[in-house]
Coordinates of C-alpha atoms (C1' of nucleotides) in Angstrom, one line a residue:
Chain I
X1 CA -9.4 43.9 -6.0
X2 CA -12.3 43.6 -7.9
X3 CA -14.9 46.8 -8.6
X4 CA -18.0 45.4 -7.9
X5 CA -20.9 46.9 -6.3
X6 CA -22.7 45.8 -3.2
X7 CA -26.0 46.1 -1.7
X8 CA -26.2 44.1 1.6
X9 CA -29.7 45.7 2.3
X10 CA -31.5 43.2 0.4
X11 CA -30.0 40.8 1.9
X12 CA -32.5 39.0 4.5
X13 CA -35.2 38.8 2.5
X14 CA -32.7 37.4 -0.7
X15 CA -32.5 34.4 1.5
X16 CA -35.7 33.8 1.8
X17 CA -36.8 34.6 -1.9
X18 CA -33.6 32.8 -3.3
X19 CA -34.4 30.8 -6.3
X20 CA -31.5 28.8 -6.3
X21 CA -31.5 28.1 -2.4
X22 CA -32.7 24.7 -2.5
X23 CA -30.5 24.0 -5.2
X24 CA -27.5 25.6 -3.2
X25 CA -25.6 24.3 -0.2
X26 CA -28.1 27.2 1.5
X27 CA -30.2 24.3 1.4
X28 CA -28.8 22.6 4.9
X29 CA -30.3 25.5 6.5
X30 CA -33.7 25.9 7.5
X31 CA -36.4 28.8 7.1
X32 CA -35.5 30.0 11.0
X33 CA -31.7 29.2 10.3
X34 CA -31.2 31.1 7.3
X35 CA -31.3 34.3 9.2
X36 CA -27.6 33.5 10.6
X37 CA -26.5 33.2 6.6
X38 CA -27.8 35.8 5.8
X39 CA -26.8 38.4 8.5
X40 CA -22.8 37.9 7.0
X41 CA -23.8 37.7 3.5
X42 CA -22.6 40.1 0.8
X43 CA -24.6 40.4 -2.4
X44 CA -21.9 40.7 -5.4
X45 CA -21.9 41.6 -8.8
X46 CA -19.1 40.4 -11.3
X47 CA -18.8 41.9 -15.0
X48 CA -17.3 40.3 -18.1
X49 CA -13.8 38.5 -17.5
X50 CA -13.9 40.1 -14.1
X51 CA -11.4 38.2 -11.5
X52 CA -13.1 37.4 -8.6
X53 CA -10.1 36.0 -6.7
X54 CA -6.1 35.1 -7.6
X55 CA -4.9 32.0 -6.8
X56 CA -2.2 32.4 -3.8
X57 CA -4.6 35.1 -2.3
X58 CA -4.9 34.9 1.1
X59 CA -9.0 33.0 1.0
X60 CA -10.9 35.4 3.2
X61 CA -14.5 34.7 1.6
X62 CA -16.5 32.0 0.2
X63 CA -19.1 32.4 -2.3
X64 CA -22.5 31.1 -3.5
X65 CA -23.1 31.8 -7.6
X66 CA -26.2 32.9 -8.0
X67 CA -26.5 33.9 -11.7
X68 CA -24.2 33.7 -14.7
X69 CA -21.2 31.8 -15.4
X70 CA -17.6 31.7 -13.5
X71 CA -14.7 29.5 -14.0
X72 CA -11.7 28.8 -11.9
X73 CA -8.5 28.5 -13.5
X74 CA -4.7 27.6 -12.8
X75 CA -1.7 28.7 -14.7
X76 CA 1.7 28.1 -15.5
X77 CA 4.6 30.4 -15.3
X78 CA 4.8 30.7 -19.2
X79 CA 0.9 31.4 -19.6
X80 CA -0.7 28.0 -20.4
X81 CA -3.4 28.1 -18.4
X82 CA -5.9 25.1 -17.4
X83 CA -9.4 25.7 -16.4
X84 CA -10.4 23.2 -13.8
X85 CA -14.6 23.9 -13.5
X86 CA -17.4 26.1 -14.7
X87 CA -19.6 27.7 -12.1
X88 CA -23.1 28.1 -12.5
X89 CA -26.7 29.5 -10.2
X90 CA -26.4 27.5 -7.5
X91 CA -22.7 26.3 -7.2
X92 CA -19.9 26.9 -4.7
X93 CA -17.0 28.8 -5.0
X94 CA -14.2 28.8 -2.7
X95 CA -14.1 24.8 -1.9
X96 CA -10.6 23.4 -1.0
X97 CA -10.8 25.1 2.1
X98 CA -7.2 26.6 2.7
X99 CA -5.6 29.7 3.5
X100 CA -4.9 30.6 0.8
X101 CA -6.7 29.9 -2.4
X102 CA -5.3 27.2 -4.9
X103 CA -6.7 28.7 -8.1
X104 CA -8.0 31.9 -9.6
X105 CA -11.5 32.6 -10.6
X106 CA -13.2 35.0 -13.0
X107 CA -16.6 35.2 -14.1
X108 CA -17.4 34.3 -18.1
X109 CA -19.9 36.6 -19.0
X110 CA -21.2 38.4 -15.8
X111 CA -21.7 36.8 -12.6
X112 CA -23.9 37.1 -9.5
X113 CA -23.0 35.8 -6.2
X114 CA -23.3 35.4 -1.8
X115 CA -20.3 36.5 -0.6
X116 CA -19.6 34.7 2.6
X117 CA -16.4 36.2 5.2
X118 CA -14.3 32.8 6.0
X119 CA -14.2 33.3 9.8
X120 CA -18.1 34.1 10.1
X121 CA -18.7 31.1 8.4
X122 CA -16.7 28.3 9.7
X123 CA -18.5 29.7 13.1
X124 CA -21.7 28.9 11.3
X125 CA -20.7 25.7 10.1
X126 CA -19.9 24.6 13.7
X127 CA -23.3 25.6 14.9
X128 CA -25.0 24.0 12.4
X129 CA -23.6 20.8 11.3
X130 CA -26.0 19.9 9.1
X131 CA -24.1 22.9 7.3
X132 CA -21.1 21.1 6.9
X133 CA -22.5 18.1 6.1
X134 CA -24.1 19.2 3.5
X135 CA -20.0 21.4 2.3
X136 CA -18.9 17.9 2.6
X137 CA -21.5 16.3 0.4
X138 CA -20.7 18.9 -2.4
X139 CA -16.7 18.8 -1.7
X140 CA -17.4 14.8 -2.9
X141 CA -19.3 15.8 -5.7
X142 CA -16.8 18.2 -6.5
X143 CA -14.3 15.3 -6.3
X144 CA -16.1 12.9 -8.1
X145 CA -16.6 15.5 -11.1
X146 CA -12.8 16.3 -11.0
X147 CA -11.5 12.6 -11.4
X148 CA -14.1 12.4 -14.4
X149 CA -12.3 14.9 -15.8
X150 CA -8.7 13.5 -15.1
X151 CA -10.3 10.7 -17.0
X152 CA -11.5 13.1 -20.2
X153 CA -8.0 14.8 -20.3
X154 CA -5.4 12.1 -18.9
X155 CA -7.3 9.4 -21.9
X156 CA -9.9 10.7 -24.0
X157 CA -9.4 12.2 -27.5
X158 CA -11.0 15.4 -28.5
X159 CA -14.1 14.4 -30.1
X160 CA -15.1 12.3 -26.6
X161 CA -13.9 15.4 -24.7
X162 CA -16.4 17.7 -26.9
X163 CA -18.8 15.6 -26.4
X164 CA -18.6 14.6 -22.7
X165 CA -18.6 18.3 -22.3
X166 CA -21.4 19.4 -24.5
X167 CA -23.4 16.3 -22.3
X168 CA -22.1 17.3 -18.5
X169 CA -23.4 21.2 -19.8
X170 CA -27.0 19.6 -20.5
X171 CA -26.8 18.2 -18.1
X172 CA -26.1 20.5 -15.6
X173 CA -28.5 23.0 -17.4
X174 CA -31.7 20.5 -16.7
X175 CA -30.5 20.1 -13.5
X176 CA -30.9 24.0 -13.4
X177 CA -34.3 23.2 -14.5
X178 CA -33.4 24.7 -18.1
X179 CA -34.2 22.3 -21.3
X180 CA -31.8 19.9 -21.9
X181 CA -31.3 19.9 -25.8
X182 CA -30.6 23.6 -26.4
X183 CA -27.3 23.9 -24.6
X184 CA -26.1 27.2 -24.1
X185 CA -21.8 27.6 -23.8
X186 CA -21.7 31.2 -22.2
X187 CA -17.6 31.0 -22.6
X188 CA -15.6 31.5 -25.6
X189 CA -13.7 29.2 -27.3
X190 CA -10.1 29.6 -25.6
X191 CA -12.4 28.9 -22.5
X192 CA -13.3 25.8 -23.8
X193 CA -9.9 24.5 -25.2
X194 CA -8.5 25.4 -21.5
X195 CA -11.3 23.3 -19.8
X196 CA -10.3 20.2 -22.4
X197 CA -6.9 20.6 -22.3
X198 CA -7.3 21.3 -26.0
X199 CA -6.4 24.2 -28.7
X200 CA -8.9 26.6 -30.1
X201 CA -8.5 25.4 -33.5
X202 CA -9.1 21.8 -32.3
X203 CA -12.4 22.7 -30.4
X204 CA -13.7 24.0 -33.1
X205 CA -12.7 21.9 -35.7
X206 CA -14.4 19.3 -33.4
X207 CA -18.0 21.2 -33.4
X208 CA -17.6 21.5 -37.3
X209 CA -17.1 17.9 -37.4
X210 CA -19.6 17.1 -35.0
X211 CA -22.3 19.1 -37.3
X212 CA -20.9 17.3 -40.1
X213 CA -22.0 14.3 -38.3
X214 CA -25.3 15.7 -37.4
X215 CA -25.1 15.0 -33.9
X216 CA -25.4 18.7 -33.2
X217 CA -26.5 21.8 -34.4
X218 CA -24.8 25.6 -34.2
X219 CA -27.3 27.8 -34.6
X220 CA -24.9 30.7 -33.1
X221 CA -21.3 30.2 -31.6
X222 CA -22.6 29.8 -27.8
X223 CA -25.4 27.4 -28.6
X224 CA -25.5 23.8 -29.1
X225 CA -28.3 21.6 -29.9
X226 CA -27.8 18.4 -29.6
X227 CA -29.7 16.3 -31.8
X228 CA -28.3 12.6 -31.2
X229 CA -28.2 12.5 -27.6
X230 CA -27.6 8.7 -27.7
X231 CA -25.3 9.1 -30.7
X232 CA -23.2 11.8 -28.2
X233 CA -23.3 9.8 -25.4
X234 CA -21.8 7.0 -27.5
X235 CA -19.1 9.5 -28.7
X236 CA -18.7 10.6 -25.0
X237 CA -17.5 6.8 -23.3
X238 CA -20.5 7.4 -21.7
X239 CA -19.4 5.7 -18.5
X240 CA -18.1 9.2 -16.7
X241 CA -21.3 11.4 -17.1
X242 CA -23.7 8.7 -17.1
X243 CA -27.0 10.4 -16.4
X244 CA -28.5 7.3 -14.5
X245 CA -25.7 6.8 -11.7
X246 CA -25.3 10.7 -11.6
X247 CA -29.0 11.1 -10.9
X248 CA -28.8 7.8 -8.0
X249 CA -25.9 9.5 -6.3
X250 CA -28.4 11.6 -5.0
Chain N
X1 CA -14.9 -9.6 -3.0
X2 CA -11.8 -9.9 -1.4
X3 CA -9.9 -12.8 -0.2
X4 CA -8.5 -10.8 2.5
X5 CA -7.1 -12.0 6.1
X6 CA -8.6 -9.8 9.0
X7 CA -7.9 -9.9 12.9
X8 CA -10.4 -7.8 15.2
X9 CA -9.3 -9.0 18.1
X10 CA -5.9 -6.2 18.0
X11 CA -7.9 -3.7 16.9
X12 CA -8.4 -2.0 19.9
X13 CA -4.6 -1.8 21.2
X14 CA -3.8 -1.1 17.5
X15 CA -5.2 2.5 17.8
X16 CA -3.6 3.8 20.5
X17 CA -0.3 2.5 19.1
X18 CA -0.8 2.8 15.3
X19 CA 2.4 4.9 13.8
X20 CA 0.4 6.5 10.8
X21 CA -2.1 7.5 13.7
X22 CA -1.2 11.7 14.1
X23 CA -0.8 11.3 10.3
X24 CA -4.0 10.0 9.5
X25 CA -7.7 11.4 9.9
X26 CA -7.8 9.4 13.0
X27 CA -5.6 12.4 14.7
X28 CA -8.8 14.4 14.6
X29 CA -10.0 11.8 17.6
X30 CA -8.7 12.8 21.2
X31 CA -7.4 9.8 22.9
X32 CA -10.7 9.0 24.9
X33 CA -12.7 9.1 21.5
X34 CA -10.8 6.8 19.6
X35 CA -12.2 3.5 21.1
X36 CA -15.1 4.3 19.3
X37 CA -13.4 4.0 16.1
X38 CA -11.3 1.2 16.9
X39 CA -14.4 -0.8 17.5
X40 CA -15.9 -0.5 14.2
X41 CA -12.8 -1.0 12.3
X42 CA -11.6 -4.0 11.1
X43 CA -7.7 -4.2 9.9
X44 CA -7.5 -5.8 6.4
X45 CA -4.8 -6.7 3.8
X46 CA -4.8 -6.5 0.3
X47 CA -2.5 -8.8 -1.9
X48 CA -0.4 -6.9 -5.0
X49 CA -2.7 -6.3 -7.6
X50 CA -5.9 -7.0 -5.7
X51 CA -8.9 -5.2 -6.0
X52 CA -10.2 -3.2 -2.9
X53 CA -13.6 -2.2 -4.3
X54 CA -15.2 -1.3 -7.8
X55 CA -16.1 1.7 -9.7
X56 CA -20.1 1.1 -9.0
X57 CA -20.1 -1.1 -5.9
X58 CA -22.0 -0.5 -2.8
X59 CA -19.9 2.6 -0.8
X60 CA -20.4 0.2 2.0
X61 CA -17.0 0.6 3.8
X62 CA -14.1 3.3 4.1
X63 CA -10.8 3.1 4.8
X64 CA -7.4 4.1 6.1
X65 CA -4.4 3.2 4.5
X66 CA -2.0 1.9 6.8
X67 CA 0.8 0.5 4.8
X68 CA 1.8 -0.1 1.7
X69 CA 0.6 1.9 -1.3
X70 CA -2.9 1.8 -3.4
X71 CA -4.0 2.9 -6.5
X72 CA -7.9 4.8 -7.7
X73 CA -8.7 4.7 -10.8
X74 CA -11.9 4.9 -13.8
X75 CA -12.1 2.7 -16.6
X76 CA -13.4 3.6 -20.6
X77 CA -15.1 1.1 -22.1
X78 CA -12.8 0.0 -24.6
X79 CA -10.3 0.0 -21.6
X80 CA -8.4 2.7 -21.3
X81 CA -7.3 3.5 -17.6
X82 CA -7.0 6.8 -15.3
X83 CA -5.4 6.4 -12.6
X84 CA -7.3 9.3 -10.5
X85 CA -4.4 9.0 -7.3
X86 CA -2.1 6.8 -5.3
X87 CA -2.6 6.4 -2.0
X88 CA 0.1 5.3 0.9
X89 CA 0.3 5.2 5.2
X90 CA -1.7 7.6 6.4
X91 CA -4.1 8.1 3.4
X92 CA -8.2 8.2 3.4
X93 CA -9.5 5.8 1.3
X94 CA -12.7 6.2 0.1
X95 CA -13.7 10.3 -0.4
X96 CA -16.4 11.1 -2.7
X97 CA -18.7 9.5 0.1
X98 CA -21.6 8.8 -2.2
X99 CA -23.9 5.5 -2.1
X100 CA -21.5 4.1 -4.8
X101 CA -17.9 4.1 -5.3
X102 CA -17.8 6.8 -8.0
X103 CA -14.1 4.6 -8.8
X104 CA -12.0 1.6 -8.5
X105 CA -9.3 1.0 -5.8
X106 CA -6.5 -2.0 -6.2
X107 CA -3.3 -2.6 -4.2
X108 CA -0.3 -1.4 -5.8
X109 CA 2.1 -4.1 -4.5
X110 CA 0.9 -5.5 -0.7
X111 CA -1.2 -3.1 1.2
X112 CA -2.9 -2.7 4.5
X113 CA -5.8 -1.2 6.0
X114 CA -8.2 -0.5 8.9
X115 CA -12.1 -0.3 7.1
X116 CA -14.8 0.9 8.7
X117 CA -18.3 0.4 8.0
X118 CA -19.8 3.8 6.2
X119 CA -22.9 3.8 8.3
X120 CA -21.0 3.3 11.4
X121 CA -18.4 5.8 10.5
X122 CA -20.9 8.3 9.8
X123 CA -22.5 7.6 13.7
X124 CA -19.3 8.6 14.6
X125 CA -19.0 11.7 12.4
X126 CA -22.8 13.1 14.1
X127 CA -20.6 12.5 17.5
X128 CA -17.4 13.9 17.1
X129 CA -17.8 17.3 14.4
X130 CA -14.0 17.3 15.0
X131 CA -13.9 14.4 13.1
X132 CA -16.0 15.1 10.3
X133 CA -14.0 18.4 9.5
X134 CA -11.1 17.0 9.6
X135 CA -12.7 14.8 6.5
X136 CA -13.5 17.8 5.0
X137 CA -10.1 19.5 5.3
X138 CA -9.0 16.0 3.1
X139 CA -11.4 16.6 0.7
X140 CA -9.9 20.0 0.6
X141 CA -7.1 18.9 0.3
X142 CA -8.0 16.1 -2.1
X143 CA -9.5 18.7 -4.8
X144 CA -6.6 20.8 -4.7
X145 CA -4.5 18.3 -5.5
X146 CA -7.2 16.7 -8.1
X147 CA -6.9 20.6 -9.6
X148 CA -3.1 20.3 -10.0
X149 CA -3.8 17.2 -11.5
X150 CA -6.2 18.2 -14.3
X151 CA -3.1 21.2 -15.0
X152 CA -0.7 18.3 -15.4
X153 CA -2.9 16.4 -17.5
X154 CA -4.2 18.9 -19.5
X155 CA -1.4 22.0 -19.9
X156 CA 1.4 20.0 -19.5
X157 CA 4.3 17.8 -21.6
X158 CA 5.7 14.5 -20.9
X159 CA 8.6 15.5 -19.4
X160 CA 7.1 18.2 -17.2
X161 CA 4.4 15.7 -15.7
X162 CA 7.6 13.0 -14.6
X163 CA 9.3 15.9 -13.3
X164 CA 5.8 17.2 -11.4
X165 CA 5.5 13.2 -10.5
X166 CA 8.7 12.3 -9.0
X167 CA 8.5 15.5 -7.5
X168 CA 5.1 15.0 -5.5
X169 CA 6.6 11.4 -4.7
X170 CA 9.5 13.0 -3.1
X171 CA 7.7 15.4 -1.0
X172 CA 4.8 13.3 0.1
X173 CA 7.3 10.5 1.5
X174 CA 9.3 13.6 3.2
X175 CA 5.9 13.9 5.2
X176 CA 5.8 10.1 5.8
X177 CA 9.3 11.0 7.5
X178 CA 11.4 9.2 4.7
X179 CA 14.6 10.5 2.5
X180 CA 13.4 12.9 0.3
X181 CA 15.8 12.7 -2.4
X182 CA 15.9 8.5 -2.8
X183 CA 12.1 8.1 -4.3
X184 CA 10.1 4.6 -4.0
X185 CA 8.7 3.7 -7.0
X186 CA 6.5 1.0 -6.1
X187 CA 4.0 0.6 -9.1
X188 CA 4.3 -0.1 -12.8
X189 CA 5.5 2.0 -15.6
X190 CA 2.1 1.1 -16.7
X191 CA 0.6 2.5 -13.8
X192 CA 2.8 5.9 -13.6
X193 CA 1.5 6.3 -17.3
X194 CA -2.2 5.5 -16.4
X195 CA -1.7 8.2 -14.4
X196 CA 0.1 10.9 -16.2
X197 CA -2.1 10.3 -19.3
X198 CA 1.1 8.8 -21.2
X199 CA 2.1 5.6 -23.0
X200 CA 4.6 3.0 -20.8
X201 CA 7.2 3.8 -24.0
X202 CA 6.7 7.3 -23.2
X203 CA 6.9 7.2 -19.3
X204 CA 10.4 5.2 -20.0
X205 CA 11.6 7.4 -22.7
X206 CA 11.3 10.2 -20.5
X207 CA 12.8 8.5 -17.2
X208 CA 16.2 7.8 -19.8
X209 CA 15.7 11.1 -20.8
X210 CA 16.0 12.5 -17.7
X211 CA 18.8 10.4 -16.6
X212 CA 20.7 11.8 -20.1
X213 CA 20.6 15.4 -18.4
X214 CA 21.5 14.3 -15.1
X215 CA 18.6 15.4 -13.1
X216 CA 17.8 11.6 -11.6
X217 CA 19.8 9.0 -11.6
X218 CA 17.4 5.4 -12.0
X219 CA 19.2 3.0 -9.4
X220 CA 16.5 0.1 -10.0
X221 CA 13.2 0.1 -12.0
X222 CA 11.4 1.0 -8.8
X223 CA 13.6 3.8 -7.6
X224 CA 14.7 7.1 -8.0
X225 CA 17.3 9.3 -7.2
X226 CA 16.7 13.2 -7.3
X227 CA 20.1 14.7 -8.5
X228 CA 19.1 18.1 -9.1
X229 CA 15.9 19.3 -7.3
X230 CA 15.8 22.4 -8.4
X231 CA 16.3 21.6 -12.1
X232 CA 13.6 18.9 -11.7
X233 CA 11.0 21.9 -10.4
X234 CA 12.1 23.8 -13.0
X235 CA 10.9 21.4 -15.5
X236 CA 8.1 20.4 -13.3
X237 CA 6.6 24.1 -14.1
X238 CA 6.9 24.3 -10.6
X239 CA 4.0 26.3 -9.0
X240 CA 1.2 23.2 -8.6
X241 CA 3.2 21.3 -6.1
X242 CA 5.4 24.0 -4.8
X243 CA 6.7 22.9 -1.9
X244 CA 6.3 25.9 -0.1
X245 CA 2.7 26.9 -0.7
X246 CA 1.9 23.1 0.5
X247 CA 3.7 23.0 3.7
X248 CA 1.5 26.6 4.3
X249 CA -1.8 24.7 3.9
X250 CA -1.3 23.4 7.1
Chain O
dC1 C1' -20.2 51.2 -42.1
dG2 C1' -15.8 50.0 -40.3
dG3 C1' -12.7 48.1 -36.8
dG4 C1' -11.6 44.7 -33.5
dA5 C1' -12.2 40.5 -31.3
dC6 C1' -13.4 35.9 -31.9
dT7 C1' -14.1 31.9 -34.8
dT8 C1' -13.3 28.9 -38.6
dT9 C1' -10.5 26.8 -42.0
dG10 C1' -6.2 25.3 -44.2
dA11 C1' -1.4 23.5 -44.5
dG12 C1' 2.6 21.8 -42.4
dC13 C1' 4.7 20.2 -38.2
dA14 C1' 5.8 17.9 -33.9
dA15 C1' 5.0 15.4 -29.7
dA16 C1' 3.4 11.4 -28.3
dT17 C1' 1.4 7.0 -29.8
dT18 C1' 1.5 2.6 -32.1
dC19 C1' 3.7 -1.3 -33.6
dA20 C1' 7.6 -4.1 -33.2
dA21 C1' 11.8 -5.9 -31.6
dC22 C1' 14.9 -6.6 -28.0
dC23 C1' 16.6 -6.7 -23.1
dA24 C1' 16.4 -7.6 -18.0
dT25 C1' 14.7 -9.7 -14.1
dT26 C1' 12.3 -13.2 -11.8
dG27 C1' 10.5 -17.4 -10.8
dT28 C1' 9.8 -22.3 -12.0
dG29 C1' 10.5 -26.9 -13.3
dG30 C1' 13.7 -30.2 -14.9
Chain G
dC1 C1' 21.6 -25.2 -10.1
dC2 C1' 20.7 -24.0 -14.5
dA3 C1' 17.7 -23.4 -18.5
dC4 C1' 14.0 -21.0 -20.0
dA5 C1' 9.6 -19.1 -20.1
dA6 C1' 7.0 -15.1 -18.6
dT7 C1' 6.5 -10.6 -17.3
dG8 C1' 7.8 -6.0 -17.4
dG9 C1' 10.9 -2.5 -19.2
dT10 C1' 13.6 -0.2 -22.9
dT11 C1' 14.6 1.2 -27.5
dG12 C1' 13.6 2.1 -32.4
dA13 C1' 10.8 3.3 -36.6
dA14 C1' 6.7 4.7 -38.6
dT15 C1' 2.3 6.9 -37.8
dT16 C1' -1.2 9.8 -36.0
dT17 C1' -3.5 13.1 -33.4
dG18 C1' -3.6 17.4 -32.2
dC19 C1' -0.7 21.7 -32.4
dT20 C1' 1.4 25.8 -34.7
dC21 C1' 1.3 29.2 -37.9
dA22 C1' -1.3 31.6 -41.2
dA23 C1' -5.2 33.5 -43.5
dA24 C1' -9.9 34.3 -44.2
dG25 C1' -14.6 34.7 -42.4
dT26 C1' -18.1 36.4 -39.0
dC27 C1' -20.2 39.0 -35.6
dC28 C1' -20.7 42.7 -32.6
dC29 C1' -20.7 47.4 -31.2
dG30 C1' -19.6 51.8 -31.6

DNA sequence: CGGGACTTTGAGCAAATTCAACCATTGTGG
DNA sequence: CCACAATGGTTGAATTTGCTCAAAGTCCCG
């Protein structure tokens, strides 16, 4: 299914060098706990457009991103295809918790990630239930993130969407500990236009305009800088991706 | 808040007999567990149009839906509406368990509830871990229908999300044991377009529309009649809220 | 340096929206 | 009990936003 290569050697001490484990739900787990995460994980490497899973397969692992860029995707019989969230260090993949999963994903550029057998870990998550806790915390932010974004494409036009996006990447990226100003957008365009519900044309018709407006900048075609954050924000409706209440929710 | 009537003193006997019970979260709770619930829940109604909480309020209480149906939604500035879900017997309210109600919840017509305090309710949780997965299996199931959502809204046209809609009506009132092919319509056309990202002229264009081919038939503004499933999954685009792949979620 | 993939730009088009009028249902007061 | 106002829903015409189709530009990468 997908031709990446493994190394579980590494693994124990991974955990305990991790540099996105406090970031990640690894983070419910403490240093003599980690062991148990550990012992089951899979170290896995992703390349270029790589499909990490198909939606309708049957949802053996979970996984843990630990570098580059995934994003999950459904499609329609005729090939219109809507990508429902961007994956980054530090985020989980395999939420929705079924037998099957519910959407495909495939990294962006390349990808690194914790590959985690189902079984072995909902026998963890019972022993620890700070564990699941903590799968439950980020299952809500997962859901609060996804009814901003029925918000952006059920009644926003394209110029919020563009910029609600370019804001929620910042943001995201500081959160990462990266600057907040220089956005990098690892995806192409099509990427883009799936995530909005919008054409490739339109999304970049949208940056040009956005330039024009000198509210950003586009030194190269996957980097932003933004350079009216306020002026964005106002663009954006602001109320969805609020920094403030985002940053209080925690 | 919330001019609502309440009546603890049933509570109790309400539990063990509630008809939504096996349907709800509560089934998680063996029958010697759920006195512990039924004491921290109060039963509450909520008058049409009333407002059960707001976007930004103190998370302070959660709730089961017991009768009637309910509506979540964000608000833009200007005013613009997405409805994020509707909620009927048997449905969680209150996901997205963060210190603030990340949206806005009002009665559709009447509607009923038993709330729970959260801080109580998460006591409860630490007690039974039964209980708190089967939260997390909603919230699974919650983002997997959020993700069909975002396909509808973003991927699909007018008369594919009425078709997904009426469709995902139909099959969520076949679980609540009803007709499946005689659909309640119980809010607005204001509120089906807050929800499908359309105009009330287009939601009704698209119902006459639909009535023209002889795939529903429109008894009363607030019901449906499902002449030809299978044509209306055929429009619907049919694999988000394929029947079959739901029913093997559980 | 050349070829292919991706992006940008342009022109015309279409789906859905906006604006406006009309219709149906319901509830209220005379 | 009826008239009528109010609310919500439907239908029509004009407009607009974003899409489609097309062409040209840019950037890699061999």
């Amino acid at each position: 299914m997908f031709g990446s290569r493994q190394f579980t050697s590494e693994v124990l001490e991974h955990c305990q060098t991790c540099s996105i484990r406090l970031t990640s739900v690894c983070s419910a787990l403490k240093e003599e706990e980690i062991g148990g995460l550990a012992e089951i994980t899979t170290l896995i490497k992703a390349d270029p457009q790589e499909t990490i899973f198909y939606e309708g397969d049957p949802a053996d692992h979970l996984f843990n991103v630990t570098g580059g860029g995934v994003s999950m995707f459904k499609l329609l019989p005729d090939g219109r295809r809507q990508i429902t969230g961007f994956l980054f260090a530090g985020d989980f993949l395999g939420l929705a918790l079924h037998d099957h999963y519910s959407y495909s994903a495939e990294a962006i550029t390349g990808a690194t990630f914790c590959r985690f057998p189902r079984n072995k870990l909902e026998v963890l998550l019972d022993k620890y239930p700070k564990f699941e806790k903590r799968l439950l915390q980020t299952a809500s932010n997962e859901l609060a993130a996804a009814q901003d974004q029925m918000l952006l494409l059920g009644r926003k036009t394209a110029q919020e969407r563009i910029a609600s996006f370019l804001l929620n990447l910042s943001q995201r990226a500081m959160r990462r500990g990266q600057a907040g100003d220089k956005v990098d957008l690892p995806m192409s365009r099509a990427d883009i236009g799936d995530y909005l519900g919008l054409t490739i044309e339109t999304v970049s018709r949208t940056f040009t305009r956005l330039k024009k407006e000198e509210v950003i900048e586009l030194p190269g075609v996957h980097e932003v800088v933004i350079l009216d954050r306020a002026g964005l924000q106002d663009i954006a409706g602001f109320s969805a991706e609020d920094p403030v209440a985002a940053v209080a929710a925690f």
